[in-house]
Coordinates of C-alpha atoms in Angstrom, one line a residue:
X813 CA -5.8 -30.0 5.0
X814 CA -7.8 -32.7 3.0
X815 CA -6.4 -35.9 1.6
X816 CA -6.0 -35.9 -2.2
X817 CA -7.7 -39.4 -2.4
X818 CA -11.3 -37.9 -2.7
X819 CA -10.1 -35.0 -4.9
X820 CA -8.6 -37.3 -7.2
X821 CA -11.5 -39.8 -7.2
X822 CA -13.9 -36.8 -8.0
X823 CA -11.5 -36.0 -11.1
X824 CA -11.6 -39.6 -12.2
X825 CA -15.4 -39.3 -12.0
X826 CA -15.6 -42.1 -9.3
X827 CA -16.8 -39.7 -6.6
X828 CA -19.2 -36.6 -6.8
X829 CA -18.1 -33.2 -6.7
X830 CA -18.9 -31.2 -3.7
X831 CA -19.7 -28.1 -6.0
X832 CA -19.9 -27.6 -10.0
X833 CA -20.1 -24.1 -11.4
X834 CA -21.8 -24.8 -14.6
X835 CA -21.3 -22.7 -17.8
X836 CA -19.2 -20.3 -16.5
X837 CA -16.7 -18.0 -18.6
X838 CA -13.6 -19.5 -17.4
X839 CA -10.3 -16.9 -17.5
X840 CA -7.3 -19.2 -18.1
X841 CA -4.3 -17.5 -16.8
X842 CA -2.0 -20.1 -18.4
X843 CA -3.1 -19.5 -22.1
X844 CA -4.7 -16.0 -21.7
X845 CA -8.0 -17.7 -23.0
X846 CA -11.4 -17.1 -22.0
X847 CA -14.0 -19.8 -22.8
X848 CA -17.0 -21.7 -21.1
X849 CA -16.4 -24.3 -19.1
X850 CA -17.7 -26.5 -15.8
X851 CA -15.5 -26.3 -12.8
X852 CA -15.7 -29.0 -10.4
X853 CA -14.6 -28.6 -6.7
X854 CA -13.9 -31.3 -4.4
X855 CA -12.9 -30.5 -0.6
X856 CA -10.4 -27.5 -0.8
X857 CA -9.4 -28.0 -4.6
X858 CA -10.4 -27.8 -8.2
X859 CA -10.8 -31.3 -9.1
X860 CA -11.6 -31.2 -12.8
X861 CA -12.4 -28.5 -15.3
X862 CA -14.4 -29.5 -18.4
X863 CA -14.2 -27.0 -21.5
X864 CA -17.2 -26.6 -23.6
X865 CA -17.0 -27.4 -27.4
X866 CA -20.0 -26.7 -29.7
X867 CA -22.1 -25.9 -26.4
X868 CA -21.3 -29.2 -24.8
X869 CA -18.9 -29.9 -22.0
X870 CA -15.9 -32.3 -22.6
X871 CA -17.2 -34.4 -19.9
X872 CA -20.1 -34.4 -17.5
X873 CA -19.9 -33.9 -13.7
X874 CA -22.1 -34.2 -10.8
X875 CA -22.2 -32.1 -8.0
X876 CA -23.8 -32.2 -4.6
X877 CA -24.4 -28.3 -5.1
X878 CA -24.6 -27.0 -8.4
X879 CA -24.3 -23.2 -9.2
X880 CA -25.5 -21.7 -12.8
X881 CA -23.1 -19.1 -13.9
X882 CA -23.8 -18.6 -17.3
X883 CA -22.7 -15.0 -18.3
X884 CA -20.3 -14.8 -15.4
X885 CA -16.6 -14.9 -15.4
X886 CA -14.6 -17.0 -13.1
X887 CA -11.1 -15.6 -12.2
X888 CA -8.6 -16.8 -9.8
X889 CA -8.3 -15.2 -6.4
X890 CA -6.3 -12.1 -6.7
X891 CA -2.9 -11.9 -4.9
X892 CA -1.8 -8.3 -4.0
X893 CA 2.3 -8.4 -3.9
X894 CA 2.6 -5.3 -1.8
X895 CA 0.3 -3.8 0.5
X896 CA 0.5 -1.8 3.9
X897 CA -2.3 -2.8 5.9
X898 CA -1.9 0.1 8.1
X899 CA -2.7 2.2 5.1
X900 CA -6.3 0.8 5.0
X901 CA -6.5 2.2 8.9
X902 CA -8.2 -1.0 10.0
X903 CA -6.3 -3.9 11.8
X904 CA -5.8 -7.3 9.9
X905 CA -9.1 -9.3 10.4
X906 CA -11.1 -6.0 9.1
X907 CA -8.6 -5.8 6.3
X908 CA -9.3 -9.3 5.3
X909 CA -13.2 -8.9 5.6
X910 CA -12.8 -5.6 3.4
X911 CA -10.5 -7.1 0.8
X912 CA -12.2 -10.4 0.4
X913 CA -15.1 -8.8 -1.0
X914 CA -13.2 -7.4 -3.9
X915 CA -11.8 -11.0 -4.5
X916 CA -8.4 -10.7 -3.0
X917 CA -7.4 -14.0 -1.3
X918 CA -3.8 -13.7 -0.8
X919 CA -2.0 -10.4 0.6
X920 CA 1.9 -9.8 0.9
X921 CA 2.0 -7.4 3.7
X922 CA 5.1 -5.0 4.6
X923 CA 4.3 -3.9 8.3
X924 CA 6.7 -1.1 8.3
X925 CA 4.4 1.4 9.2
X926 CA 3.5 -0.1 12.6
X927 CA 7.5 -1.2 12.7
X928 CA 8.5 2.4 12.8
X929 CA 6.2 3.2 15.5
X930 CA 6.3 0.2 17.8
X931 CA 9.6 -1.7 16.4
X932 CA 9.5 -5.8 16.7
X933 CA 6.3 -5.5 19.0
X934 CA 4.3 -4.0 16.2
X935 CA 5.6 -6.4 13.6
X936 CA 4.9 -9.7 16.0
X937 CA 1.3 -8.1 16.4
X938 CA 0.6 -7.9 12.6
X939 CA 2.0 -11.3 12.1
X940 CA -0.1 -12.8 15.2
X941 CA -3.2 -11.0 14.3
X942 CA -3.0 -12.2 10.5
X943 CA -3.0 -15.9 11.3
X944 CA -6.4 -17.8 10.6
X945 CA -7.8 -15.6 8.3
X946 CA -9.6 -16.6 5.1
X947 CA -7.1 -14.3 3.3
X948 CA -3.7 -15.7 3.3
X949 CA -1.5 -13.2 4.7
X950 CA 2.4 -13.4 4.1
X951 CA 4.6 -11.0 5.5
X952 CA 7.7 -9.1 4.5
X953 CA 10.0 -7.9 7.0
X954 CA 10.5 -4.2 7.1
X955 CA 13.8 -3.2 6.0
X956 CA 13.1 0.7 6.3
X957 CA 12.8 1.2 10.1
X958 CA 13.7 4.0 9.7
X959 CA 13.9 4.4 6.1
X960 CA 17.0 6.7 6.2
X961 CA 18.7 6.8 9.8
X962 CA 20.7 10.0 10.6
X963 CA 18.0 12.2 8.7
X964 CA 15.0 11.2 10.8
X965 CA 13.9 9.4 13.9
X966 CA 11.4 6.6 14.2
X967 CA 10.0 4.7 17.4
X968 CA 12.7 1.8 16.8
X969 CA 15.7 1.1 14.3
X970 CA 16.2 -2.2 12.5
X971 CA 19.7 -3.4 11.9
X972 CA 20.7 -6.6 9.9
X973 CA 20.7 -8.8 13.1
X974 CA 17.1 -7.5 13.8
X975 CA 16.0 -8.5 10.2
X976 CA 17.5 -11.9 10.6
X977 CA 15.4 -12.7 13.9
X978 CA 12.2 -11.4 12.4
X979 CA 12.7 -13.5 9.3
X980 CA 12.1 -16.5 11.7
X981 CA 8.6 -15.5 12.1
X982 CA 5.8 -17.7 10.3
X983 CA 4.7 -17.0 6.9
X984 CA 7.4 -14.6 6.4
X985 CA 8.4 -14.5 2.6
X986 CA 10.9 -11.8 2.3
X987 CA 12.7 -8.5 3.1
X988 CA 10.1 -5.6 2.5
X989 CA 10.8 -2.9 0.3
X990 CA 14.4 -1.6 0.4
X991 CA 13.5 2.0 0.3
X992 CA 16.9 3.2 1.2
X993 CA 18.1 2.6 -2.5
X994 CA 20.9 4.8 -2.3
X995 CA 22.3 2.7 0.6
X996 CA 21.9 -0.4 -1.3
X997 CA 23.6 1.0 -4.3
X998 CA 26.5 2.5 -2.3
X999 CA 26.5 -0.8 -0.2
X1000 CA 26.6 1.1 3.0
X1001 CA 27.0 -1.6 6.0
X1002 CA 23.2 -1.4 7.4
X1003 CA 21.8 -1.9 3.9
X1004 CA 24.1 -4.4 2.6
X1005 CA 23.7 -6.3 5.8
X1006 CA 20.1 -6.1 5.4
X1007 CA 19.9 -7.4 1.8
X1008 CA 22.5 -10.3 2.7
X1009 CA 20.4 -11.3 5.6
X1010 CA 17.4 -11.8 3.3
X1011 CA 19.7 -13.7 0.7
X1012 CA 21.3 -15.8 3.5
X1013 CA 17.3 -16.7 4.5
X1014 CA 16.4 -17.8 1.0
X1015 CA 14.0 -15.1 0.8
X1016 CA 13.0 -12.6 -1.7
X1017 CA 14.4 -9.0 -1.3
X1018 CA 11.6 -6.6 -2.3
X1019 CA 12.5 -3.2 -4.0
X1020 CA 11.6 0.3 -4.0
X1021 CA 13.3 2.3 -6.9
X1022 CA 11.9 5.5 -8.1
X1023 CA 13.4 7.2 -10.8
X1024 CA 16.7 5.3 -10.9
X1025 CA 18.1 3.9 -14.5
X1026 CA 21.6 3.1 -15.9
X1027 CA 24.6 1.9 -13.8
X1028 CA 22.7 2.7 -10.3
X1029 CA 19.9 0.3 -11.5
X1030 CA 22.3 -2.3 -12.4
X1031 CA 24.0 -2.1 -8.8
X1032 CA 20.5 -2.4 -7.2
X1033 CA 20.0 -5.5 -9.3
X1034 CA 23.5 -6.9 -8.6
X1035 CA 22.9 -6.6 -4.9
X1036 CA 20.1 -8.8 -4.8
X1037 CA 17.0 -7.0 -5.1
X1038 CA 14.7 -7.4 -8.3
X1039 CA 11.4 -5.7 -7.8
X1040 CA 9.8 -2.5 -8.0
X1041 CA 6.5 -0.6 -7.7
X1042 CA 7.7 2.8 -7.9
X1043 CA 8.4 3.2 -11.7
X1044 CA 6.9 6.5 -12.9
X1045 CA 7.6 6.8 -16.6
X1046 CA 7.4 4.5 -19.8
X1047 CA 11.0 4.5 -20.3
X1048 CA 11.8 3.5 -16.7
X1049 CA 9.6 0.4 -16.5
X1050 CA 10.9 -0.5 -19.9
X1051 CA 14.4 -0.3 -18.8
X1052 CA 13.6 -2.3 -15.6
X1053 CA 11.7 -5.0 -17.5
X1054 CA 14.4 -5.5 -19.8
X1055 CA 16.8 -5.8 -16.9
X1056 CA 14.7 -8.7 -15.5
X1057 CA 13.3 -6.6 -12.6
X1058 CA 9.7 -7.5 -11.8
X1059 CA 7.4 -4.7 -12.1
X1060 CA 4.3 -4.4 -10.0
X1061 CA 1.5 -2.2 -11.7
X1062 CA 0.3 -0.3 -8.7
X1063 CA -2.9 1.5 -8.2
X1064 CA -3.1 3.2 -5.0
X1065 CA -5.0 6.1 -3.2
X1066 CA -2.1 8.3 -3.8
X1067 CA -0.2 7.0 -7.1
X1068 CA -1.8 5.3 -10.2
X1069 CA 0.6 4.0 -12.8
X1070 CA -1.5 1.6 -14.9
X1071 CA -1.5 4.0 -17.8
X1072 CA 2.1 4.1 -18.2
X1073 CA 2.6 0.3 -17.4
X1074 CA 0.1 -0.1 -20.3
X1075 CA 2.2 2.0 -22.7
X1076 CA 5.3 0.1 -21.6
X1077 CA 3.3 -3.5 -22.1
X1078 CA 2.6 -2.4 -25.8
X1079 CA 6.3 -2.2 -26.7
X1080 CA 7.2 -5.5 -24.7
X1081 CA 3.9 -7.5 -24.9
X1082 CA 5.5 -10.9 -24.1
X1083 CA 7.0 -9.7 -20.7
X1084 CA 6.6 -12.3 -18.2
X1085 CA 8.0 -10.4 -15.1
X1086 CA 4.8 -8.2 -14.4
X1087 CA 2.6 -8.4 -11.4
X1088 CA 0.1 -6.2 -9.4
X1089 CA -0.1 -4.4 -6.0
X1090 CA -2.1 -1.7 -4.3
X1091 CA 0.4 -0.5 -1.8
X1092 CA -1.6 2.0 0.0
X1093 CA -5.5 2.4 -0.3
X1094 CA -7.2 4.3 2.2
X1095 CA -10.7 2.9 3.5
X1096 CA -13.4 4.9 1.8
X1097 CA -11.4 4.4 -1.6
X1098 CA -11.3 0.8 -1.4
X1099 CA -15.1 0.6 -0.1
X1100 CA -16.0 2.7 -3.3
X1101 CA -13.7 1.7 -6.0
X1102 CA -12.3 -1.7 -4.9
X1103 CA -8.8 -3.1 -4.1
X1104 CA -6.9 -5.6 -6.4
X1105 CA -10.0 -5.7 -8.6
X1106 CA -9.6 -2.0 -9.4
X1107 CA -5.8 -2.6 -10.6
X1108 CA -6.9 -5.2 -13.0
X1109 CA -10.0 -3.0 -14.2
X1110 CA -7.6 0.0 -14.7
X1111 CA -5.0 -2.3 -16.7
X1112 CA -7.9 -3.3 -18.9
X1113 CA -9.2 0.2 -19.4
X1114 CA -5.7 1.2 -20.5
X1115 CA -5.4 -1.5 -23.1
X1116 CA -3.9 -4.8 -21.6
X1117 CA -5.9 -7.6 -22.8
X1118 CA -8.2 -9.0 -19.9
X1119 CA -6.8 -12.7 -19.3
X1120 CA -3.2 -11.0 -19.4
X1121 CA -4.4 -8.4 -16.8
X1122 CA -5.7 -11.1 -14.7
X1123 CA -2.7 -13.3 -15.1
X1124 CA -0.7 -10.5 -13.7
X1125 CA -2.9 -10.2 -10.7
X1126 CA -3.0 -14.0 -9.8
X1127 CA -0.6 -16.5 -11.5
X1128 CA 2.5 -14.0 -11.7
X1129 CA 2.2 -13.2 -8.0
X1130 CA 1.8 -16.7 -7.0
X1131 CA 5.0 -17.7 -8.9
X1132 CA 6.7 -14.7 -7.5
X1133 CA 6.2 -16.1 -3.8
X1134 CA 6.4 -19.7 -4.7
X1135 CA 2.7 -20.4 -4.0
X1136 CA 2.7 -23.7 -6.5
X1137 CA -1.1 -24.2 -5.8
X1138 CA -2.4 -20.8 -6.2
X1139 CA -3.2 -18.2 -8.8
X1140 CA -4.9 -20.3 -11.4
X1141 CA -8.2 -22.4 -12.1
X1142 CA -6.7 -25.7 -12.7
X1143 CA -7.2 -29.3 -11.4
X1144 CA -5.0 -29.8 -8.2
X1145 CA -5.1 -25.9 -7.3
X1146 CA -6.7 -24.7 -4.2
X1147 CA -10.2 -23.5 -5.1
X1148 CA -9.8 -19.9 -4.4
X1149 CA -11.6 -17.9 -7.1
X1150 CA -14.4 -15.1 -7.8
X1151 CA -17.3 -15.1 -10.0
X1152 CA -17.4 -11.4 -11.5
X1153 CA -20.4 -10.0 -13.7
X1154 CA -18.3 -8.1 -16.2
X1155 CA -14.6 -8.1 -17.0
X1156 CA -14.9 -4.2 -17.6
X1157 CA -16.4 -3.3 -14.1
X1158 CA -14.6 -6.1 -12.4
X1159 CA -17.4 -6.0 -9.9
X1160 CA -17.0 -9.1 -7.8
X1161 CA -20.1 -11.2 -7.2
X1162 CA -19.1 -14.2 -5.1
X1163 CA -15.7 -15.4 -3.6
X1164 CA -15.0 -18.7 -3.0
X1165 CA -11.6 -19.6 -0.4
X1166 CA -10.4 -23.2 -0.8
X1167 CA -13.8 -24.2 -2.0
X1168 CA -15.9 -22.5 0.6
X1169 CA -18.2 -19.6 -0.2
X1170 CA -17.0 -16.5 1.6
X1171 CA -18.9 -13.8 -0.4
X1172 CA -22.3 -14.3 -1.9
X1173 CA -24.0 -11.6 -3.9
X1174 CA -21.4 -9.0 -3.0
X1175 CA -21.5 -9.5 0.9
X1176 CA -19.2 -11.4 3.3
X1177 CA -21.2 -14.3 4.3
X1178 CA -19.0 -15.5 7.2
X1179 CA -17.7 -13.9 10.5
X1180 CA -14.3 -13.0 10.2
X1181 CA -12.6 -12.0 13.5
X1182 CA -9.0 -12.4 14.9
X1183 CA -8.2 -14.0 18.3
X1184 CA -5.7 -11.0 18.8
X1185 CA -7.0 -8.0 20.4
X1186 CA -6.1 -4.4 18.9
X1187 CA -3.0 -3.1 20.1
X1188 CA -4.4 -0.1 21.9
X1189 CA -1.8 1.9 23.4
X1190 CA -1.2 5.9 22.9
X1191 CA 1.9 6.1 20.7
X1192 CA 1.6 9.9 20.4
X1193 CA 4.6 10.8 22.8
X1194 CA 5.0 14.8 22.3
X1195 CA 7.0 17.2 24.2
X1196 CA 5.1 20.5 25.8
X1197 CA 4.1 22.7 23.0
X1198 CA 3.0 26.3 22.7
X1199 CA 2.2 28.6 19.7
X1200 CA 5.5 29.8 19.3
X1201 CA 6.9 26.6 18.5
X1202 CA 5.2 26.4 15.0
X1203 CA 6.5 30.1 14.3
X1204 CA 10.0 30.1 12.3
X1205 CA 12.6 32.1 13.9
X1206 CA 14.8 33.9 11.7
X1207 CA 18.5 34.3 12.0
X1208 CA 18.3 37.8 12.1
X1209 CA 16.0 40.4 13.7
X1210 CA 15.0 42.6 10.4
X1211 CA 15.6 42.5 6.5
X1212 CA 15.2 40.0 4.1
X1213 CA 16.0 36.3 4.1
X1214 CA 15.9 33.4 1.8
X1215 CA 14.7 29.8 2.8
X1216 CA 15.0 26.7 1.1
X1217 CA 11.2 25.3 0.3
X1218 CA 9.6 22.1 -0.6
X1219 CA 7.5 22.2 -3.7
X1220 CA 4.9 19.4 -4.3
X1221 CA 4.4 18.1 -7.8
X1222 CA 1.3 16.5 -9.3
X1223 CA 2.7 13.1 -9.5
X1224 CA 3.8 13.1 -5.7
X1225 CA 7.4 13.8 -6.0
X1226 CA 8.6 17.3 -4.6
X1227 CA 11.4 19.9 -5.9
X1228 CA 13.6 22.1 -3.9
X1229 CA 12.8 25.8 -4.3
X1230 CA 13.7 29.1 -2.7
X1231 CA 11.3 31.9 -1.0
X1232 CA 12.8 35.5 -0.3
X1233 CA 10.9 37.0 2.7
X1234 CA 10.8 40.3 4.6
X1235 CA 11.1 39.7 8.2
X1236 CA 10.6 41.9 11.5
X1237 CA 11.2 41.1 15.1
X1238 CA 13.3 37.7 13.9
X1239 CA 10.2 35.9 13.3
X1240 CA 8.4 34.7 10.3
X1241 CA 4.5 34.5 11.0
X1242 CA 3.1 35.1 7.5
X1243 CA 3.6 33.7 4.0
X1244 CA 2.6 34.4 0.2
X1245 CA -0.4 32.6 -1.2
X1246 CA 0.1 29.1 -2.0
X1247 CA 2.7 28.6 0.7
X1248 CA 2.1 27.1 4.2
X1249 CA 4.4 26.4 7.2
X1250 CA 5.1 22.6 7.4
X1251 CA 6.2 21.2 10.5
X1252 CA 7.1 17.6 11.8
X1253 CA 7.0 17.0 15.7
X1254 CA 8.5 13.8 17.0
X1255 CA 6.0 11.5 18.5
X1256 CA 8.2 8.7 19.7
X1257 CA 9.6 10.3 23.0
X1258 CA 12.3 12.4 21.2
X1259 CA 11.5 15.5 23.4
X1260 CA 12.5 17.8 20.6
X1261 CA 10.6 20.9 19.6
X1262 CA 8.9 20.8 16.0
X1263 CA 11.1 21.7 12.9
X1264 CA 8.8 24.0 11.0
X1265 CA 9.7 24.8 7.3
X1266 CA 7.8 25.9 4.1
X1267 CA 5.8 24.2 1.8
X1268 CA 4.5 25.2 -1.6
X1269 CA 1.3 23.7 -3.7
X1270 CA -0.3 21.9 -0.7
X1271 CA -3.3 24.2 -1.5
X1272 CA -4.4 24.7 2.2
X1273 CA -6.2 28.4 2.4
X1274 CA -6.6 28.6 6.0
X1275 CA -6.3 26.6 9.4
X1276 CA -4.2 23.6 9.9
X1277 CA -4.1 20.0 9.0
X1278 CA -2.3 17.4 11.3
X1279 CA -1.8 13.7 10.6
X1280 CA 0.2 10.8 12.4
X1281 CA 0.0 8.9 9.3
X1282 CA 3.3 10.3 7.9
X1283 CA 5.4 7.8 6.2
X1284 CA 7.7 6.1 7.1
X1285 CA 8.8 7.1 10.7
X1286 CA 5.1 8.4 11.3
X1287 CA 5.8 11.5 13.3
X1288 CA 3.3 14.0 13.7
X1289 CA 3.2 16.2 10.7
X1290 CA 1.3 19.6 11.3
X1291 CA 0.6 21.8 8.3
X1292 CA -1.2 25.1 8.4
X1293 CA -1.5 29.1 8.0
X1294 CA -1.0 30.0 11.5
X1295 CA 0.4 28.9 14.9
X1296 CA -2.6 28.9 17.0
X1297 CA -4.5 26.4 14.6
X1298 CA -1.3 24.4 14.4
X1299 CA -1.0 24.2 18.1
X1300 CA -4.6 22.8 18.4
X1301 CA -4.2 20.4 15.5
X1302 CA -1.2 18.6 17.3
X1303 CA -2.9 18.7 20.9
X1304 CA -5.9 17.1 19.3
X1305 CA -4.0 14.0 18.0
X1306 CA -2.1 13.6 21.1
X1307 CA -5.4 13.2 23.2
X1308 CA -6.9 10.8 20.5
X1309 CA -3.5 8.6 20.2
X1310 CA -3.1 9.7 16.7
X1311 CA -5.3 9.9 13.4
X1312 CA -6.2 13.0 11.2
X1313 CA -7.5 16.4 12.1
X1314 CA -8.4 19.5 10.5
X1315 CA -8.7 23.1 12.7
X1316 CA -9.8 26.2 11.3
X1317 CA -10.1 29.5 13.6
X1318 CA -9.6 27.6 16.6
X1319 CA -12.4 25.0 15.8
X1320 CA -12.1 21.5 15.2
X1321 CA -13.7 20.8 11.6
X1322 CA -13.0 17.2 11.0
X1323 CA -11.1 14.3 13.1
X1324 CA -10.5 10.7 12.2
X1325 CA -9.3 8.9 15.5
X1326 CA -6.5 6.2 14.9
X1327 CA -5.7 4.9 18.3
X1328 CA -3.9 1.6 17.0
X1329 CA -0.3 2.8 16.9
X1330 CA -1.6 6.3 15.3
X1331 CA -2.2 4.4 12.1
X1332 CA -5.6 2.3 12.5
X1333 CA -8.8 2.2 14.2
X1334 CA -10.4 -1.0 15.5
X1335 CA -13.7 -0.9 13.6
X1336 CA -15.3 -2.1 10.2
X1337 CA -14.5 -0.4 7.2
X1338 CA -18.2 0.6 6.6
X1339 CA -18.0 2.5 9.8
X1340 CA -14.7 4.1 9.3
X1341 CA -14.9 5.3 5.8
X1342 CA -17.7 7.8 6.4
X1343 CA -15.4 9.6 8.8
X1344 CA -12.7 9.6 6.1
X1345 CA -15.1 10.7 3.4
X1346 CA -16.1 13.5 5.9
X1347 CA -12.5 14.4 6.5
X1348 CA -11.9 14.6 2.8
X1349 CA -14.8 16.8 1.9
X1350 CA -13.9 19.4 4.7
X1351 CA -10.1 19.2 3.6
X1352 CA -11.2 20.0 0.0
X1353 CA -13.4 23.0 1.4
X1354 CA -10.2 24.4 3.1
X1355 CA -8.5 24.2 -0.3
X1356 CA -6.2 21.0 0.0
X1357 CA -5.5 20.1 -3.4
X1358 CA -2.4 17.5 -3.0
X1359 CA -4.0 14.1 -3.2
X1360 CA -7.2 15.5 -4.6
X1361 CA -8.4 12.0 -4.8
X1362 CA -7.9 11.3 -1.3
X1363 CA -6.9 14.3 0.7
X1364 CA -6.5 12.3 3.9
X1365 CA -3.4 10.9 2.1
X1366 CA -2.3 14.4 1.1
X1367 CA 0.6 14.8 3.6
X1368 CA 1.3 11.1 4.4
X1369 CA 4.3 11.2 2.0
X1370 CA 5.8 14.7 3.0
X1371 CA 8.0 12.8 5.4
X1372 CA 9.1 10.1 3.0
X1373 CA 12.7 10.5 2.8
X1374 CA 13.2 8.1 -0.1
X1375 CA 11.1 10.0 -2.7
X1376 CA 12.8 12.4 -4.6
X1377 CA 13.7 15.3 -4.1
X1378 CA 13.4 17.1 -0.9
X1379 CA 11.5 15.9 2.3
X1380 CA 10.9 17.0 5.9
X1381 CA 11.6 15.1 9.0
X1382 CA 11.6 15.7 12.6
X1383 CA 15.3 16.6 12.1
X1384 CA 14.9 19.2 9.1
X1385 CA 15.0 19.3 5.5
X1386 CA 16.4 16.3 3.7
X1387 CA 17.8 16.1 0.3
X1388 CA 16.7 12.7 -0.8
X1389 CA 19.6 12.1 -3.2
X1390 CA 22.5 12.7 -1.0
X1391 CA 20.7 11.7 2.1
X1392 CA 21.9 14.8 4.0
X1393 CA 20.0 17.3 6.0
X1394 CA 20.2 20.8 4.4
X1395 CA 19.7 24.1 6.0
X1396 CA 16.2 25.9 6.4
X1397 CA 17.9 29.3 5.4
X1398 CA 20.0 29.8 2.4
X1399 CA 23.4 31.1 3.2
X1400 CA 24.7 34.2 1.5

């Protein structure tokens, strides 16, 4: 931390600036204007901004170093209001290096993926490994470990007293997305207690509220939760904005909502309660398409004026989290900013953090490593398995049965369907076209055989697909057309300590090892990304169509028991709205 004395002296003109950015197009997020200016930086802060009028700056500034930036745009450092580092499949230091290249200088993380695997140990690891990095990483404490107790089994279970203890960790700003919105609305003791712990600690309670409106929405807000990144229709966003809920425009590898958010913005263009987040972005997607800069780019493409889109990605997030000296380019603010070539492409050229250049010409210019080693331990603890464990056992030897099935929709939700099948010898070993077997195997030492159900619209034509990235309890999901390949797909990930695997005709077609909690790999994004790319290419060739943009995330939400309407867990089929297990076989 620097003394303000020299910064103020430089602002007065009594001392030389350390850096002056000349003739840049400044994006002013306070007034939503863009104009030419010189930016003076002293030590770690902006000291003065000189706006140009008639091609002349309002006052002259001298700098020890001067950067000519005519034609470029200066934008504040982006603030990602909600992101799971684990979804990038790399640990915090590699994450910081990756997002910095795209202009993100603050990230508010929710480590509930690793929390569901390793409990408090995992959360503590993420907090410790995030210290001292050039990207300021703030933490929200996972509320959903597991998301819905009683219908799934995670590697740990957080209760209100656990949340209260974890809220004492450094750089904690809130309770993470309260995904059990049914529990919050109905005020069940666990969820009401967790929300109250956040209120008692004076931190934010972050929301997760898909397809909820009317009185239930009002109840969720009344409980003390006031943000959402799961709104999926224009009407839903409008209702929530009007109710005072902060809406995060999200563009992830799985769900993209900039278009509907822009339509809602057209109706209420003066809304102040809009910010941005990425939520889940896989490594190869980030490397190719960016991170927070992609959210801004998409919002601009959909018609939101560039200065406002940038405000949503900077100042509004800073206000949300009480970061009084971040989120804008103005005297006294920390000098976190980027130079971009074009607001249409949002291609980041240079990045400065607290006045120091961290990215030059698109390349990270400093060494970024954590003093905390990767948390390497095999967390894939499966029971002994054999082929017949992946075959559905029918309740009768012969005749016709009707099964409840999961039907995937294009927007990532699911609907409950039914499937009538002829059986023989009491087993179901084959399914009609566009149906596959979907199983969940507890990997947290449950010592329980797989639950096997039926999934429609996944697209897989042959073989098997397995993953330990299975929100949010992160058990082992294996989807396939036959038991032999499904067994091998499970065994491969058990040996690897987790990851992604594709099997066809008894052969490994593609595999990505994620030995850190079965979620992350301790390697740079540039090394991991080609492996994920190759996995995606093979997945598409095998017919996988769910998550066409990123097939490696295609099955990650199949077990997400808080996204309507039907999901699958290690315990069975789950009705999300009632939070009850439902039978696989439809009773006569």
